[in-house]
Amino acid sequence: MGIFNSKYLKPIKNIYVIVLVVFVVWMLFFDAHSWLFHHELNQDIDELEYQKEHYRNEMAKDDKAIKELSTEEGIERTARENYYMKKPSEDIYIIEYEDSLVKQKQDE
């Protein structure tokens, strides 16, 4: 009988404390609007915000490329640099250094 009358067990025997503990546990873990569910949703929102910013940056790069390719000089420069095209009366010599090869691998 001494164990059941302990001063540490008196709050546990109170019905309001029991109901409160059950309610808190239920709301944190088991409910449809639980803290765990909201935590997962917040992580998803953060990931989507990161993707949104990434795609905005990609759109800005694409807009810059479109502006560059809208001029005749931009088209010619892109064709010469990226596709190694030349005019019929030209000879092109491509010189690659080891430093530039390492940089290209890092860019890809």
Backbone as ProteinMPNN parsed JSONL, in Angstrom:
{"seq_chain_A": "MGIFNSKYLKPIKNIYVIVLVVFVVWMLFFDAHSWLFHHELNQDIDELEYQKEHYRNEMAKDDKAIKELSTEEGIERTARENYYMKKPSEDIYIIEYEDSLVKQKQDE", "coords_chain_A": {"N_chain_A": [[0.827, -1.199, 0.0], [2.101, 1.151, 0.454], [3.384, 1.969, -1.815], [1.409, 2.913, -3.556], [0.536, 5.219, -2.326], [2.468, 7.094, -2.639], [4.122, 10.272, -2.925], [4.93, 10.93, -5.46], [3.292, 9.586, -7.211], [0.798, 10.683, -6.926], [0.039, 12.866, -8.732], [-0.238, 11.361, -11.069], [-2.429, 9.775, -10.608], [-4.47, 11.546, -10.798], [-7.254, 12.375, -12.72], [-7.419, 14.421, -14.603], [-4.774, 14.971, -15.289], [-4.061, 12.583, -16.482], [-5.802, 12.548, -18.694], [-4.862, 14.846, -20.001], [-2.201, 14.115, -20.641], [-2.664, 11.921, -22.346], [-4.052, 13.26, -24.375], [-2.055, 15.061, -25.338], [-0.085, 13.276, -26.246], [-1.563, 11.975, -28.22], [-2.101, 14.139, -30.006], [0.488, 14.852, -30.776], [1.549, 12.592, -32.112], [-0.369, 10.734, -33.271], [-2.666, 11.87, -34.493], [-4.383, 13.17, -37.425], [-3.513, 15.691, -37.987], [-1.022, 15.875, -36.852], [2.063, 16.675, -35.114], [4.271, 15.452, -36.301], [3.372, 14.996, -38.921], [3.018, 17.637, -39.805], [5.654, 18.468, -39.627], [6.877, 16.927, -41.657], [5.508, 18.015, -43.845], [6.45, 20.659, -43.762], [9.144, 20.227, -44.375], [8.855, 19.338, -47.012], [7.848, 21.691, -48.16], [10.056, 23.386, -47.847], [11.885, 22.099, -49.55], [10.569, 22.394, -52.006], [10.582, 25.189, -52.224], [13.326, 25.599, -52.529], [13.726, 24.306, -54.994], [12.137, 25.947, -56.581], [13.576, 28.371, -56.528], [15.921, 27.48, -57.739], [15.001, 26.853, -60.339], [14.179, 29.377, -61.146], [16.667, 30.64, -61.33], [17.751, 29.115, -63.405], [16.008, 29.844, -65.446], [16.707, 32.525, -65.713], [19.329, 32.26, -66.685], [18.735, 31.018, -69.13], [17.235, 33.03, -70.375], [19.238, 34.931, -70.706], [20.882, 33.549, -72.51], [19.133, 33.383, -74.683], [18.848, 36.082, -75.354], [21.464, 36.552, -76.147], [21.66, 34.889, -78.373], [19.917, 36.124, -80.072], [21.036, 37.968, -81.703], [22.989, 38.431, -84.686], [25.774, 38.288, -84.405], [25.996, 36.923, -81.992], [24.937, 34.406, -82.603], [26.812, 33.548, -84.489], [29.17, 33.498, -82.923], [28.487, 31.543, -80.997], [28.159, 29.313, -82.666], [30.764, 29.015, -83.644], [32.325, 28.649, -81.266], [31.105, 26.549, -79.771], [30.292, 24.56, -81.581], [32.291, 24.338, -83.416], [32.184, 25.39, -86.007], [32.947, 26.857, -89.209], [33.866, 29.404, -91.581], [33.887, 28.991, -95.145], [36.367, 29.78, -96.21], [38.221, 29.64, -94.178], [40.641, 28.387, -91.825], [40.711, 26.443, -88.913], [42.29, 26.119, -85.84], [42.409, 24.228, -83.006], [43.395, 24.639, -79.799], [44.059, 23.082, -76.881], [44.633, 23.276, -73.478], [45.963, 21.6, -70.593], [44.965, 22.661, -68.234], [42.528, 23.822, -69.023], [41.058, 21.583, -69.723], [40.614, 20.323, -67.268], [39.012, 22.217, -66.063], [36.747, 22.148, -67.717], [35.734, 19.607, -67.117], [34.963, 19.979, -64.484], [32.942, 21.862, -64.811], [30.984, 20.41, -66.089]], "CA_chain_A": [[0.0, 0.0, 0.0], [2.954, 2.33, 0.529], [3.761, 2.406, -3.164], [0.293, 3.626, -4.162], [0.333, 6.486, -1.642], [3.681, 7.889, -2.796], [3.849, 11.646, -3.367], [5.214, 11.036, -6.889], [2.206, 8.972, -7.959], [-0.458, 11.41, -6.753], [-0.402, 13.527, -9.97], [-0.589, 10.374, -12.087], [-3.762, 9.273, -10.285], [-5.438, 12.597, -11.116], [-7.868, 12.095, -14.02], [-7.117, 15.514, -15.523], [-3.399, 14.78, -15.759], [-4.09, 11.43, -17.39], [-6.447, 12.99, -19.931], [-3.956, 15.793, -20.65], [-1.068, 13.365, -21.208], [-3.184, 11.162, -23.484], [-4.348, 14.232, -25.428], [-0.799, 15.57, -25.897], [0.523, 12.188, -27.015], [-2.392, 11.782, -29.413], [-1.914, 15.255, -30.93], [1.855, 14.879, -31.289], [1.956, 11.454, -32.913], [-1.364, 9.884, -33.914], [-3.735, 12.613, -35.151], [-4.148, 13.506, -38.833], [-2.829, 16.986, -37.992], [-0.003, 15.721, -35.819], [3.305, 17.433, -35.263], [5.109, 14.727, -37.264], [2.833, 15.26, -40.252], [3.353, 19.023, -40.133], [7.105, 18.533, -39.826], [7.125, 16.412, -43.005], [5.022, 18.999, -44.809], [7.376, 21.794, -43.764], [10.323, 19.81, -45.13], [8.468, 19.356, -48.424], [7.752, 23.089, -48.56], [11.426, 23.894, -47.977], [12.461, 21.513, -50.757], [9.919, 23.03, -53.153], [11.1, 26.56, -52.315], [14.675, 25.491, -53.087], [13.568, 23.993, -56.414], [11.604, 27.134, -57.236], [14.692, 29.294, -56.695], [16.83, 26.886, -58.731], [14.421, 27.007, -61.67], [14.243, 30.802, -61.492], [18.033, 30.903, -61.782], [17.893, 28.494, -64.718], [15.274, 30.682, -66.4], [17.512, 33.728, -65.954], [20.416, 31.853, -67.58], [18.165, 30.775, -70.448], [16.902, 34.336, -70.944], [20.497, 35.529, -71.13], [21.297, 32.839, -73.72], [18.218, 33.77, -75.762], [19.236, 37.433, -75.776], [22.735, 36.442, -76.859], [21.428, 34.254, -79.666], [18.999, 36.906, -80.903], [21.825, 38.792, -82.62], [23.773, 37.68, -85.67], [27.097, 38.036, -83.844], [25.854, 35.912, -80.952], [24.763, 33.11, -83.26], [28.094, 33.168, -85.083], [30.112, 33.163, -81.854], [28.079, 30.257, -80.425], [28.457, 28.262, -83.644], [32.213, 28.822, -83.711], [32.888, 28.17, -80.003], [30.522, 25.298, -79.278], [30.117, 23.548, -82.617], [33.498, 24.379, -84.241], [31.852, 25.712, -87.394], [33.854, 27.841, -89.79], [33.535, 29.886, -92.919], [34.584, 28.136, -96.133], [37.732, 30.218, -96.518], [38.989, 29.704, -92.939], [41.18, 27.195, -91.176], [40.596, 26.605, -87.467], [43.174, 25.29, -85.032], [41.919, 24.173, -81.632], [44.479, 24.387, -78.862], [43.533, 22.838, -75.552], [45.632, 23.118, -72.44], [45.525, 20.688, -69.541], [44.165, 23.421, -67.271], [41.171, 24.019, -69.53], [40.364, 20.301, -69.692], [40.175, 20.097, -65.903], [37.915, 23.152, -65.828], [35.576, 21.657, -68.425], [35.184, 18.465, -66.379], [34.297, 20.499, -63.292], [31.73, 22.546, -65.244], [29.971, 19.425, -66.457]], "C_chain_A": [[0.865, 1.254, 0.0], [3.329, 2.867, -0.838], [2.653, 3.251, -3.779], [0.024, 4.977, -3.503], [1.551, 7.402, -1.752], [3.336, 9.274, -3.322], [4.13, 11.83, -4.857], [4.087, 10.463, -7.741], [0.885, 9.719, -7.83], [-0.872, 12.155, -8.033], [-0.828, 12.544, -11.05], [-1.984, 9.818, -11.843], [-4.847, 10.298, -10.59], [-5.944, 12.382, -12.552], [-7.538, 13.179, -15.048], [-5.7, 15.401, -16.097], [-3.347, 13.635, -16.755], [-4.682, 11.828, -18.739], [-5.526, 13.944, -20.701], [-2.78, 15.07, -21.32], [-1.514, 12.574, -22.434], [-3.46, 12.102, -24.66], [-3.071, 14.725, -26.112], [-0.118, 14.497, -26.743], [-0.253, 11.955, -28.308], [-2.146, 12.879, -30.439], [-0.5, 15.284, -31.519], [2.128, 13.763, -32.295], [0.863, 10.79, -33.747], [-2.419, 10.626, -34.725], [-3.374, 12.893, -36.607], [-3.412, 14.838, -38.968], [-1.7, 16.983, -36.961], [1.243, 16.556, -36.127], [4.219, 16.759, -36.277], [4.67, 14.994, -38.692], [3.176, 16.678, -40.693], [4.85, 19.187, -40.368], [7.48, 18.029, -41.219], [6.668, 17.401, -44.064], [5.934, 20.215, -44.882], [8.665, 21.451, -44.509], [10.036, 19.805, -46.625], [8.39, 20.78, -48.949], [9.139, 23.684, -48.755], [12.085, 23.369, -49.249], [11.863, 22.163, -52.01], [10.367, 24.477, -53.327], [12.499, 26.566, -52.919], [14.601, 25.212, -54.591], [13.059, 25.193, -57.185], [12.706, 28.152, -57.504], [15.677, 28.781, -57.746], [16.282, 27.1, -60.144], [14.347, 28.473, -62.088], [15.637, 31.184, -61.983], [18.273, 30.306, -63.167], [17.164, 29.314, -65.781], [16.047, 31.951, -66.711], [18.683, 33.403, -66.878], [19.902, 31.651, -69.001], [17.784, 32.086, -71.131], [18.151, 35.047, -71.459], [20.984, 34.876, -72.424], [20.417, 33.21, -74.91], [18.563, 35.157, -76.275], [20.532, 37.396, -76.57], [22.536, 35.868, -78.255], [20.475, 35.044, -80.566], [19.739, 37.821, -81.874], [22.635, 37.891, -83.547], [25.16, 37.341, -85.131], [27.052, 36.943, -82.777], [25.7, 34.519, -81.538], [26.088, 32.626, -83.836], [29.108, 32.752, -84.012], [29.772, 31.81, -81.232], [28.401, 29.106, -81.37], [29.95, 27.983, -83.701], [32.757, 28.181, -82.434], [32.379, 26.789, -79.609], [30.488, 24.192, -80.327], [31.272, 23.516, -83.615], [33.18, 24.583, -85.716], [32.798, 26.801, -87.888], [33.309, 28.3, -91.125], [34.341, 29.061, -93.918], [36.045, 28.529, -96.378], [38.631, 30.253, -95.284], [39.553, 28.341, -92.563], [41.14, 27.452, -89.678], [41.537, 25.615, -86.8], [42.696, 25.368, -83.585], [43.083, 23.771, -80.736], [43.858, 24.234, -77.485], [44.689, 22.609, -74.594], [45.087, 22.187, -71.374], [44.666, 21.404, -68.51], [42.732, 23.577, -67.746], [40.394, 22.712, -69.528], [39.838, 19.994, -68.294], [38.975, 20.99, -65.594], [36.65, 22.68, -66.509], [34.938, 20.49, -67.684], [34.452, 18.934, -65.133], [32.997, 21.189, -63.651], [30.625, 21.563, -65.574], [29.484, 18.759, -65.227]], "O_chain_A": [[0.403, 2.317, -0.415], [3.564, 4.063, -1.006], [2.948, 4.228, -4.468], [-0.666, 5.808, -4.093], [1.644, 8.39, -1.023], [2.375, 9.438, -4.074], [3.629, 12.777, -5.464], [3.956, 10.84, -8.905], [-0.061, 9.415, -8.557], [-2.045, 12.087, -8.4], [-1.693, 12.863, -11.866], [-2.658, 9.425, -12.795], [-6.027, 9.95, -10.635], [-5.15, 12.227, -13.479], [-7.394, 12.884, -16.235], [-5.474, 15.707, -17.268], [-2.652, 13.723, -17.768], [-4.14, 11.49, -19.791], [-5.427, 13.852, -21.925], [-2.416, 15.395, -22.451], [-0.818, 12.559, -23.449], [-3.14, 11.78, -25.804], [-3.018, 14.797, -27.339], [0.371, 14.785, -27.835], [0.343, 11.759, -29.368], [-1.996, 12.586, -31.625], [-0.324, 15.707, -32.662], [2.876, 13.977, -33.249], [1.152, 10.319, -34.847], [-3.024, 10.011, -35.603], [-2.201, 12.858, -36.979], [-2.753, 15.074, -39.981], [-1.463, 17.983, -36.285], [1.433, 17.058, -37.235], [4.885, 17.451, -37.047], [5.504, 15.197, -39.574], [3.583, 16.891, -41.835], [5.26, 19.969, -41.225], [8.311, 18.638, -41.892], [7.354, 17.607, -45.066], [6.163, 20.747, -45.969], [9.219, 22.304, -45.203], [10.879, 20.221, -47.42], [8.821, 21.05, -50.07], [9.374, 24.408, -49.723], [12.769, 24.117, -49.948], [12.585, 22.446, -52.966], [10.517, 24.945, -54.456], [12.825, 27.435, -53.728], [15.336, 25.818, -55.371], [13.49, 25.44, -58.312], [12.765, 28.732, -58.588], [16.2, 29.556, -58.547], [17.027, 27.486, -61.044], [14.443, 28.774, -63.278], [15.778, 31.954, -62.933], [18.927, 30.925, -64.006], [17.66, 29.459, -66.898], [16.046, 32.41, -67.853], [18.999, 34.194, -67.768], [20.549, 32.061, -69.965], [17.987, 32.238, -72.335], [18.126, 35.683, -72.512], [21.447, 35.566, -73.332], [20.913, 33.338, -76.029], [18.573, 35.393, -77.483], [20.685, 38.122, -77.553], [23.172, 36.312, -79.21], [20.254, 34.657, -81.714], [19.123, 38.388, -82.776], [22.923, 36.739, -83.223], [25.67, 36.245, -85.365], [27.973, 36.131, -82.676], [26.273, 33.559, -81.022], [26.45, 31.458, -83.699], [29.822, 31.763, -84.182], [30.671, 31.011, -80.966], [28.861, 28.05, -80.936], [30.357, 26.826, -83.798], [33.571, 27.259, -82.511], [33.158, 25.948, -79.159], [30.639, 23.016, -79.996], [31.234, 22.739, -84.569], [33.84, 24.005, -86.58], [33.368, 27.559, -87.103], [32.424, 27.68, -91.714], [35.374, 28.494, -93.561], [36.864, 27.676, -96.719], [39.71, 30.844, -95.338], [39.016, 27.296, -92.931], [41.49, 28.54, -89.219], [41.576, 24.435, -87.147], [42.593, 26.454, -83.014], [43.674, 22.704, -80.897], [43.207, 25.15, -76.982], [45.607, 21.839, -74.878], [43.874, 22.006, -71.266], [43.734, 20.813, -67.966], [41.807, 23.474, -66.941], [39.176, 22.729, -69.348], [38.738, 19.462, -68.149], [38.03, 20.557, -64.935], [35.569, 22.798, -65.933], [33.711, 20.398, -67.63], [33.432, 18.356, -64.759], [32.035, 21.12, -62.886], [29.449, 21.856, -65.358], [28.619, 17.886, -65.298]]}, "name": "protein", "num_of_chains": 1, "seq": "MGIFNSKYLKPIKNIYVIVLVVFVVWMLFFDAHSWLFHHELNQDIDELEYQKEHYRNEMAKDDKAIKELSTEEGIERTARENYYMKKPSEDIYIIEYEDSLVKQKQDE"}
